[in-house]
């Protein structure tokens, strides 16, 4: 009865071969959720009844030998900033505490078409603004490897859920590293696809030119199949690319012989935790042994990435969040005193401090007289950062570097210092600014036993290549197989 | 002191696409509130805009008709301000790369033409509409989002107008151009065409611009003119007293015919424009531009001048014929069938337009076809019916949609030109009116008209008057 530890593809196989029923998987899973969720607190909403109903449907299809989808029976968790029809979608904000979307996001439609079972909505930093999930207005998600530590963020709920077997796979979203960073801190696989690879329709916007939905999974093959399902052009998102989606699983184990790996010197500078530095070095050793060539490269504008990001992302956020005004949906904090008072009260009560901080920063950066100096300048630096990657990818096939400069930190450790918090995204942000794809995979553990993530960055729309590169490493190592200590004996002792 | 008035206009025209600018909702006017809405035009979380290609093409077409340079790279910007009728609290508009710039429109004032330069033409989304309950004591307002997201074309002129005559001509000409191109229905009463004016005064002869005042809430062309006249009076009084005119925005009140200050320059909003990240820039290539150019019809003023030149019509008649594209087209189609421009023009102006007005006909669905009017004129010229009978036939054509031949046959209205038949009628008339002959012989010339009338009466107006006249003269021995 070890099946909660299985990967998504493994559990699907068992369901399809009738070795286990989808309904039983859901039942076991919800027992585990009841037991473990109070410790991890990954979910804002769970959907036990609906999940059971859906599981019954799938079992029936399997029994009748009907065609089933690519994700048949796989329990999946969804970051709570992705709209789900008739299911509460809060963005971890009080301003949307009663918001039930009348529509599904593009990715949710795809999951449903492929028979995935949506088991709940996971916690995040409010409006995905944060790097630790501490900015949620609902709950504090804990890192399954050490309940006193943060899971990373902002997709902390999704990462923690996958890491602690509270879900088989999960969707997250990135604006500046919000999938890769928590994936690294929780010891799971996180994929941020190329900007435009996955439709943003239904993803509640934070920084529209940076936002991208991606995957959090137990291993690379699960990532490949989930990415397969959610990728592709969507006529409802003008920024989604009409680029064909390859078969990500096919040839995933074709190796890396002759691969040129770039190591950017700027990513191994001061502030990098020594355990992480060592883990990455060891990982590169493995790649070299498998036939890759390691090449030192430079991404000279890296040092401007965080500053650029916090102008672009906050400017867009200030505008994206303007719609939460109490007029049409969500929180309305009293209407006395006229419309302006209603706006002020609603937004004062509805938004948390970090959101307010970023909305103010963004409005400032866009104000008359400052636009050229801040937003426009940042857009130009963004182009330079893009050019850095373009130049690098002429010499190398991929770039490998740490995902986060530090392993999971203690809850509360960085909340009083926003700048320090922002710096935890220093290695992930450049890929968002450039729009290139990136994967974070487990590559070791720190001395305290905390997971370490390594990220692999690639050229636009070369997710398939990245998955191959990551899979080669995964096949050689066992880091992804380790599970956090809080596992339940009933399901895990075989 | 003598002042020169300097006026610029901002025009908003709703484009007549079937669906909204960024979603598939209908743009139909006047339906139940909030029945033409969806998550996209309601600005719900997570939704994204998708450009209506037709709306973009209509804008391009308009910019080209206004002789604008087309930006080959154009994109959209967010204009931020909080207002309950604006679902996202930003409007998707254009600021940094307007689709059309540096154009002009030729207007005609008192027989001479003048070019009014166009600063830019751009596309944006319409806001919803606030509804304030009329009962006293209510403390709420309602919002109707049916209009939110309807494509809106904004046309900004340079301050090139020097008086209300020019402003009037500018508004009429622009309206006519948009109607000619079928890109907007330009119904001011439904708000699909709106103007805002900015007015400043300067000492005559000076080339320095004075402080500009913007006037909003102008719901008709008449209001635009009145508001400008009021503003010119207000500003000249201030200047006469040696005071300065404050740069501000004023609201026109059509009832009191006065304007009131809405906000000063210092209170002006900071719209925090930045490029809309949810839409891709639009790249316009020569091929597309060429296709759009091909859809632009001859514009009203050009057409009018051509009518004068080619058909030798008067300036006045040409103006009336080209007022509405439908009638200008009708005219030209008639001329193609029957080369009698003057007669056709007369029939359209004197008869067709009167029938349209009297019967409130839908001009896009006229009951008479150009071919029918042409054949009516042909019949008159052949002498089959008199012009008096023709009026009757025309009226019948409008009512029944039948061909003139059929009506003439059915009602037996054909003119009698058979000389022996007419002669016999004349003899009968003379026999019954001997005193008229006597009178005529005594020199009463109008006795002849009397006899003529009697003949026409006998033939129910169908006798060819020319023949009657000649025969009658022969009989009485003139």
Short mmCIF file of C-alpha atoms in Angstrom, two decimals, chain A residues 45-397:
data_model
loop_
_atom_site.label_atom_id
_atom_site.label_comp_id
_atom_site.label_asym_id
_atom_site.label_seq_id
_atom_site.Cartn_x
_atom_site.Cartn_y
_atom_site.Cartn_z
CA UNK A 45 -9.44 24.43 -0.37
CA UNK A 46 -9.82 20.69 -0.87
CA UNK A 47 -12.51 18.97 -2.91
CA UNK A 48 -12.96 15.49 -1.49
CA UNK A 49 -16.51 14.88 -2.67
CA UNK A 50 -15.99 16.14 -6.16
CA UNK A 51 -12.73 14.19 -6.39
CA UNK A 52 -14.45 10.97 -5.39
CA UNK A 53 -17.17 11.58 -7.92
CA UNK A 54 -14.61 12.17 -10.64
CA UNK A 55 -12.62 9.09 -9.56
CA UNK A 56 -15.75 6.94 -9.82
CA UNK A 57 -16.25 8.23 -13.33
CA UNK A 58 -12.73 7.24 -14.28
CA UNK A 59 -13.00 3.81 -12.70
CA UNK A 60 -16.15 3.28 -14.72
CA UNK A 61 -14.40 4.28 -17.90
CA UNK A 62 -11.52 1.93 -17.11
CA UNK A 63 -13.91 -0.87 -16.29
CA UNK A 64 -15.74 -0.38 -19.59
CA UNK A 65 -12.45 -0.13 -21.47
CA UNK A 66 -13.35 3.35 -22.66
CA UNK A 67 -10.67 5.73 -23.82
CA UNK A 68 -9.22 7.72 -20.93
CA UNK A 69 -7.11 10.85 -20.88
CA UNK A 70 -3.37 11.25 -20.46
CA UNK A 71 -3.77 12.06 -16.76
CA UNK A 72 -6.49 9.55 -16.00
CA UNK A 73 -7.13 9.34 -12.28
CA UNK A 74 -4.08 11.36 -11.25
CA UNK A 75 -4.85 13.55 -8.23
CA UNK A 76 -3.54 17.03 -8.93
CA UNK A 77 -3.35 20.16 -6.79
CA UNK A 78 -3.80 23.61 -8.28
CA UNK A 79 -2.20 26.81 -7.08
CA UNK A 80 -5.00 29.02 -5.88
CA UNK A 81 -4.32 31.78 -8.38
CA UNK A 82 -5.56 29.64 -11.26
CA UNK A 83 -9.28 30.02 -11.88
CA UNK A 84 -11.43 26.93 -11.42
CA UNK A 85 -15.07 27.06 -12.41
CA UNK A 86 -17.46 26.90 -9.45
CA UNK A 87 -14.52 26.39 -7.09
CA UNK A 88 -13.30 29.10 -4.73
CA UNK A 89 -10.22 30.85 -6.10
CA UNK A 90 -8.71 33.22 -3.55
CA UNK A 91 -5.18 34.07 -4.66
CA UNK A 92 -4.56 33.74 -0.89
CA UNK A 93 -6.04 37.20 -0.55
CA UNK A 94 -8.89 38.46 1.59
CA UNK A 95 -10.02 40.58 -1.33
CA UNK A 96 -11.02 37.39 -3.19
CA UNK A 97 -12.13 35.42 -0.15
CA UNK A 98 -15.54 34.79 -1.71
CA UNK A 99 -14.58 34.64 -5.36
CA UNK A 100 -15.98 31.69 -7.26
CA UNK A 101 -15.01 31.98 -10.92
CA UNK A 102 -17.70 31.24 -13.51
CA UNK A 103 -14.97 29.96 -15.85
CA UNK A 104 -12.03 27.55 -15.96
CA UNK A 105 -8.52 28.58 -16.83
CA UNK A 106 -7.23 27.14 -20.12
CA UNK A 107 -4.97 24.75 -18.19
CA UNK A 108 -7.87 23.54 -16.03
CA UNK A 109 -9.88 22.76 -19.14
CA UNK A 110 -6.96 20.75 -20.44
CA UNK A 111 -6.57 18.84 -17.15
CA UNK A 112 -10.26 18.01 -17.16
CA UNK A 113 -10.11 16.89 -20.77
CA UNK A 114 -7.30 14.51 -19.83
CA UNK A 115 -9.19 13.11 -16.82
CA UNK A 116 -6.99 14.50 -14.05
CA UNK A 117 -8.67 14.77 -10.64
CA UNK A 118 -8.41 18.24 -9.13
CA UNK A 119 -8.14 17.59 -5.40
CA UNK A 120 -7.72 21.11 -4.14
CA UNK A 121 -6.33 24.60 -4.37
CA UNK A 122 -2.96 25.24 -2.80
CA UNK A 123 -1.65 28.05 -0.68
CA UNK A 124 0.58 30.78 -2.05
CA UNK A 125 1.89 34.20 -1.23
CA UNK A 126 -0.98 36.63 -1.71
CA UNK A 127 -1.30 37.27 -5.46
CA UNK A 128 1.91 35.20 -5.84
CA UNK A 129 3.92 38.05 -4.37
CA UNK A 130 6.58 36.50 -2.23
CA UNK A 131 9.28 33.88 -1.95
CA UNK A 132 8.19 31.96 1.12
CA UNK A 133 4.39 31.60 1.06
CA UNK A 134 4.41 33.59 4.30
CA UNK A 135 2.43 36.34 2.59
CA UNK A 136 -0.70 34.22 2.41
CA UNK A 137 -3.60 35.74 4.28
CA UNK A 138 -4.96 32.26 5.06
CA UNK A 139 -2.28 30.03 6.46
CA UNK A 140 1.39 29.38 6.90
CA UNK A 141 2.55 26.49 4.74
CA UNK A 142 5.48 24.57 6.22
CA UNK A 143 8.35 22.86 4.55
CA UNK A 144 7.75 19.10 4.79
CA UNK A 145 11.49 18.55 5.42
CA UNK A 146 11.44 20.81 8.45
CA UNK A 147 8.14 22.14 9.68
CA UNK A 148 9.83 25.20 11.16
CA UNK A 149 10.96 26.28 7.73
CA UNK A 150 9.23 27.87 4.77
CA UNK A 151 8.47 25.82 1.66
CA UNK A 152 9.68 28.66 -0.55
CA UNK A 153 7.27 30.56 -2.69
CA UNK A 154 5.13 31.71 -4.06
CA UNK A 155 3.96 28.24 -5.18
CA UNK A 156 4.82 26.95 -1.71
CA UNK A 157 1.54 25.11 -1.22
CA UNK A 158 1.93 23.20 -4.49
CA UNK A 159 5.58 22.32 -3.78
CA UNK A 160 4.90 21.22 -0.21
CA UNK A 161 1.88 19.17 -1.30
CA UNK A 162 3.89 17.25 -3.89
CA UNK A 163 6.86 16.82 -1.54
CA UNK A 164 4.71 15.38 1.24
CA UNK A 165 2.60 13.19 -1.06
CA UNK A 166 -0.47 15.31 -0.43
CA UNK A 167 -0.82 15.45 -4.20
CA UNK A 168 0.70 13.43 -7.02
CA UNK A 169 1.42 16.49 -9.07
CA UNK A 170 0.60 20.17 -8.96
CA UNK A 171 0.35 23.29 -11.05
CA UNK A 172 2.16 26.40 -9.95
CA UNK A 173 2.92 29.72 -11.53
CA UNK A 174 6.02 31.81 -11.90
CA UNK A 175 6.64 35.48 -12.18
CA UNK A 176 10.16 35.51 -10.79
CA UNK A 177 10.95 31.94 -9.78
CA UNK A 178 7.83 30.97 -7.89
CA UNK A 179 7.87 27.39 -9.16
CA UNK A 180 11.59 26.62 -9.34
CA UNK A 181 12.49 28.15 -5.98
CA UNK A 182 9.90 26.26 -3.86
CA UNK A 183 10.61 23.12 -5.92
CA UNK A 184 14.25 23.42 -4.89
CA UNK A 185 13.39 24.10 -1.26
CA UNK A 186 10.96 21.17 -1.07
CA UNK A 187 13.01 18.71 -3.11
CA UNK A 188 10.69 18.28 -6.09
CA UNK A 189 10.88 18.94 -9.81
CA UNK A 190 9.66 22.36 -10.97
CA UNK A 191 9.30 23.44 -14.59
CA UNK A 192 8.85 27.00 -15.74
CA UNK A 193 8.07 26.80 -19.44
CA UNK A 194 8.96 29.40 -22.06
CA UNK A 195 6.81 32.53 -21.83
CA UNK A 196 4.00 31.82 -24.28
CA UNK A 197 4.24 28.03 -24.06
CA UNK A 198 1.26 27.71 -21.71
CA UNK A 199 -1.83 29.89 -21.94
CA UNK A 200 -2.25 32.39 -19.12
CA UNK A 201 -6.02 32.55 -19.62
CA UNK A 202 -7.49 32.12 -16.15
CA UNK A 203 -4.22 32.67 -14.31
CA UNK A 204 -4.86 35.65 -12.05
CA UNK A 205 -2.37 38.18 -13.30
CA UNK A 206 0.53 39.50 -11.25
CA UNK A 207 3.16 40.59 -13.79
CA UNK A 208 1.59 39.83 -17.15
CA UNK A 209 4.79 39.93 -19.21
CA UNK A 210 6.47 37.53 -16.78
CA UNK A 211 3.70 35.23 -15.52
CA UNK A 212 3.75 31.65 -16.69
CA UNK A 213 2.04 28.51 -15.43
CA UNK A 214 4.24 25.49 -14.84
CA UNK A 215 4.50 22.14 -13.13
CA UNK A 216 5.58 20.71 -9.77
CA UNK A 217 6.10 16.96 -9.83
CA UNK A 218 7.86 14.09 -8.14
CA UNK A 219 10.07 13.37 -11.12
CA UNK A 220 10.91 14.43 -14.66
CA UNK A 221 8.62 12.03 -16.50
CA UNK A 222 5.65 13.33 -14.54
CA UNK A 223 6.74 16.85 -15.47
CA UNK A 224 6.93 15.83 -19.12
CA UNK A 225 3.42 14.41 -19.24
CA UNK A 226 1.87 17.31 -17.30
CA UNK A 227 3.64 19.86 -19.45
CA UNK A 228 2.43 17.97 -22.50
CA UNK A 229 -1.15 18.44 -21.38
CA UNK A 230 -1.04 22.14 -20.48
CA UNK A 231 1.14 23.40 -23.35
CA UNK A 232 -0.05 24.77 -26.66
CA UNK A 233 -1.62 27.71 -28.35
CA UNK A 234 -4.79 29.26 -26.96
CA UNK A 235 -6.75 31.76 -29.02
CA UNK A 236 -7.85 33.42 -25.77
CA UNK A 237 -4.30 34.41 -24.85
CA UNK A 238 -2.69 36.68 -27.42
CA UNK A 239 0.73 36.02 -25.88
CA UNK A 240 0.47 32.25 -26.16
CA UNK A 241 2.66 31.03 -28.98
CA UNK A 242 1.42 29.06 -31.98
CA UNK A 243 4.45 26.76 -31.69
CA UNK A 244 3.81 23.01 -32.03
CA UNK A 245 4.14 20.96 -28.83
CA UNK A 246 6.52 18.02 -29.20
CA UNK A 247 6.04 14.69 -27.44
CA UNK A 248 7.98 15.40 -24.26
CA UNK A 249 8.17 11.81 -23.06
CA UNK A 250 9.37 10.41 -26.34
CA UNK A 251 13.15 10.09 -26.28
CA UNK A 252 13.41 11.56 -22.80
CA UNK A 253 16.15 9.03 -22.01
CA UNK A 254 18.20 9.65 -25.14
CA UNK A 255 21.15 10.94 -23.12
CA UNK A 256 23.34 14.01 -23.22
CA UNK A 257 26.41 12.93 -25.11
CA UNK A 258 28.21 16.01 -26.49
CA UNK A 259 26.04 18.38 -24.50
CA UNK A 260 27.61 21.78 -23.87
CA UNK A 261 26.74 23.08 -20.42
CA UNK A 262 27.35 26.74 -19.64
CA UNK A 263 28.30 27.76 -16.13
CA UNK A 264 27.67 31.48 -15.60
CA UNK A 265 30.29 32.89 -13.25
CA UNK A 266 27.83 35.52 -11.99
CA UNK A 267 25.69 32.78 -10.41
CA UNK A 268 28.45 31.51 -8.18
CA UNK A 269 29.24 34.79 -6.50
CA UNK A 270 29.11 35.93 -2.87
CA UNK A 271 26.03 34.95 -0.93
CA UNK A 272 25.82 31.43 -2.34
CA UNK A 273 25.49 28.82 0.39
CA UNK A 274 28.55 26.54 0.40
CA UNK A 275 26.51 23.31 0.59
CA UNK A 276 24.63 24.38 -2.50
CA UNK A 277 27.83 25.33 -4.26
CA UNK A 278 29.23 21.89 -3.54
CA UNK A 279 26.07 20.06 -4.61
CA UNK A 280 26.06 21.86 -7.96
CA UNK A 281 29.75 21.13 -8.44
CA UNK A 282 29.12 17.44 -7.78
CA UNK A 283 26.22 17.45 -10.19
CA UNK A 284 28.39 18.98 -12.89
CA UNK A 285 30.89 16.20 -12.23
CA UNK A 286 28.18 13.66 -12.98
CA UNK A 287 27.26 15.42 -16.21
CA UNK A 288 30.89 15.53 -17.24
CA UNK A 289 31.22 11.84 -16.55
CA UNK A 290 28.17 11.22 -18.75
CA UNK A 291 29.78 13.01 -21.66
CA UNK A 292 28.89 16.67 -21.28
CA UNK A 293 31.30 19.51 -21.81
CA UNK A 294 31.38 22.18 -19.11
CA UNK A 295 32.00 25.69 -20.42
CA UNK A 296 32.48 28.82 -18.34
CA UNK A 297 30.29 31.64 -19.55
CA UNK A 298 29.28 35.12 -18.47
CA UNK A 299 25.85 36.72 -18.23
CA UNK A 300 27.16 40.22 -17.57
CA UNK A 301 23.86 41.96 -16.78
CA UNK A 302 22.83 39.48 -14.09
CA UNK A 303 23.44 41.98 -11.29
CA UNK A 304 20.67 44.24 -12.64
CA UNK A 305 18.07 41.49 -12.86
CA UNK A 306 16.51 41.85 -9.40
CA UNK A 307 16.19 45.63 -9.69
CA UNK A 308 14.76 45.33 -13.20
CA UNK A 309 12.34 42.68 -12.09
CA UNK A 310 11.02 44.68 -9.17
CA UNK A 311 10.23 47.59 -11.49
CA UNK A 312 8.60 45.61 -14.29
CA UNK A 313 6.70 43.20 -12.05
CA UNK A 314 5.43 45.84 -9.63
CA UNK A 315 4.43 48.24 -12.41
CA UNK A 316 2.36 45.56 -14.10
CA UNK A 317 0.99 44.38 -10.76
CA UNK A 318 -0.15 47.87 -9.77
CA UNK A 319 -2.28 47.92 -12.91
CA UNK A 320 -3.39 44.26 -12.80
CA UNK A 321 -4.60 44.63 -9.23
CA UNK A 322 -6.52 47.85 -9.89
CA UNK A 323 -9.63 45.82 -10.72
CA UNK A 324 -10.08 44.70 -7.13
CA UNK A 325 -12.23 47.64 -6.13
CA UNK A 326 -15.30 46.07 -4.53
CA UNK A 327 -17.57 47.07 -7.42
CA UNK A 328 -18.15 43.79 -9.24
CA UNK A 329 -16.86 40.83 -7.20
CA UNK A 330 -14.77 39.92 -4.20
CA UNK A 331 -14.62 41.88 -0.99
CA UNK A 332 -16.61 45.12 -0.63
CA UNK A 333 -15.75 46.70 2.68
CA UNK A 334 -18.82 48.85 3.24
CA UNK A 335 -20.14 51.47 0.86
CA UNK A 336 -20.64 54.39 3.23
CA UNK A 337 -19.11 57.70 2.29
CA UNK A 338 -19.19 57.29 -1.46
CA UNK A 339 -17.25 55.44 -4.07
CA UNK A 340 -13.75 56.65 -3.19
CA UNK A 341 -14.18 55.63 0.45
CA UNK A 342 -15.41 52.26 -0.69
CA UNK A 343 -12.37 51.80 -2.90
CA UNK A 344 -10.02 52.80 -0.10
CA UNK A 345 -11.65 50.68 2.55
CA UNK A 346 -11.93 47.63 0.30
CA UNK A 347 -8.33 47.77 -0.82
CA UNK A 348 -6.98 48.64 2.63
CA UNK A 349 -8.77 45.72 4.23
CA UNK A 350 -8.50 43.33 1.31
CA UNK A 351 -4.79 43.50 0.52
CA UNK A 352 -1.91 42.46 2.75
CA UNK A 353 1.25 44.48 3.34
CA UNK A 354 3.43 42.97 0.63
CA UNK A 355 0.75 43.49 -1.99
CA UNK A 356 0.31 47.09 -0.90
CA UNK A 357 4.05 47.63 -0.96
CA UNK A 358 4.30 46.37 -4.54
CA UNK A 359 1.24 48.25 -5.76
CA UNK A 360 2.74 51.45 -4.38
CA UNK A 361 6.14 50.72 -5.90
CA UNK A 362 4.53 49.99 -9.24
CA UNK A 363 2.37 53.08 -9.26
CA UNK A 364 5.40 55.16 -8.42
CA UNK A 365 7.44 53.63 -11.23
CA UNK A 366 4.70 54.45 -13.74
CA UNK A 367 3.96 58.01 -12.57
CA UNK A 368 4.35 60.92 -14.92
CA UNK A 369 7.95 62.05 -14.88
CA UNK A 370 9.25 58.71 -13.57
CA UNK A 371 8.13 56.38 -16.34
CA UNK A 372 11.23 56.95 -18.47
CA UNK A 373 13.63 56.65 -15.58
CA UNK A 374 12.09 53.48 -14.14
CA UNK A 375 9.76 51.41 -16.27
CA UNK A 376 11.23 52.32 -19.64
CA UNK A 377 14.78 51.97 -18.37
CA UNK A 378 13.92 48.62 -16.80
CA UNK A 379 12.44 47.44 -20.10
CA UNK A 380 15.71 48.29 -21.82
CA UNK A 381 17.80 46.47 -19.23
CA UNK A 382 15.45 43.55 -19.70
CA UNK A 383 16.46 43.45 -23.35
CA UNK A 384 20.13 43.41 -22.32
CA UNK A 385 19.47 40.44 -20.05
CA UNK A 386 17.70 38.68 -22.91
CA UNK A 387 20.68 39.42 -25.14
CA UNK A 388 23.02 37.90 -22.53
CA UNK A 389 21.14 34.61 -22.77
CA UNK A 390 20.94 34.74 -26.56
CA UNK A 391 24.70 35.19 -26.75
CA UNK A 392 25.31 32.40 -24.23
CA UNK A 393 23.07 29.97 -26.10
CA UNK A 394 25.17 30.44 -29.21
CA UNK A 395 28.00 28.81 -27.31
CA UNK A 396 26.22 26.33 -25.05
CA UNK A 397 23.10 24.13 -25.15
#
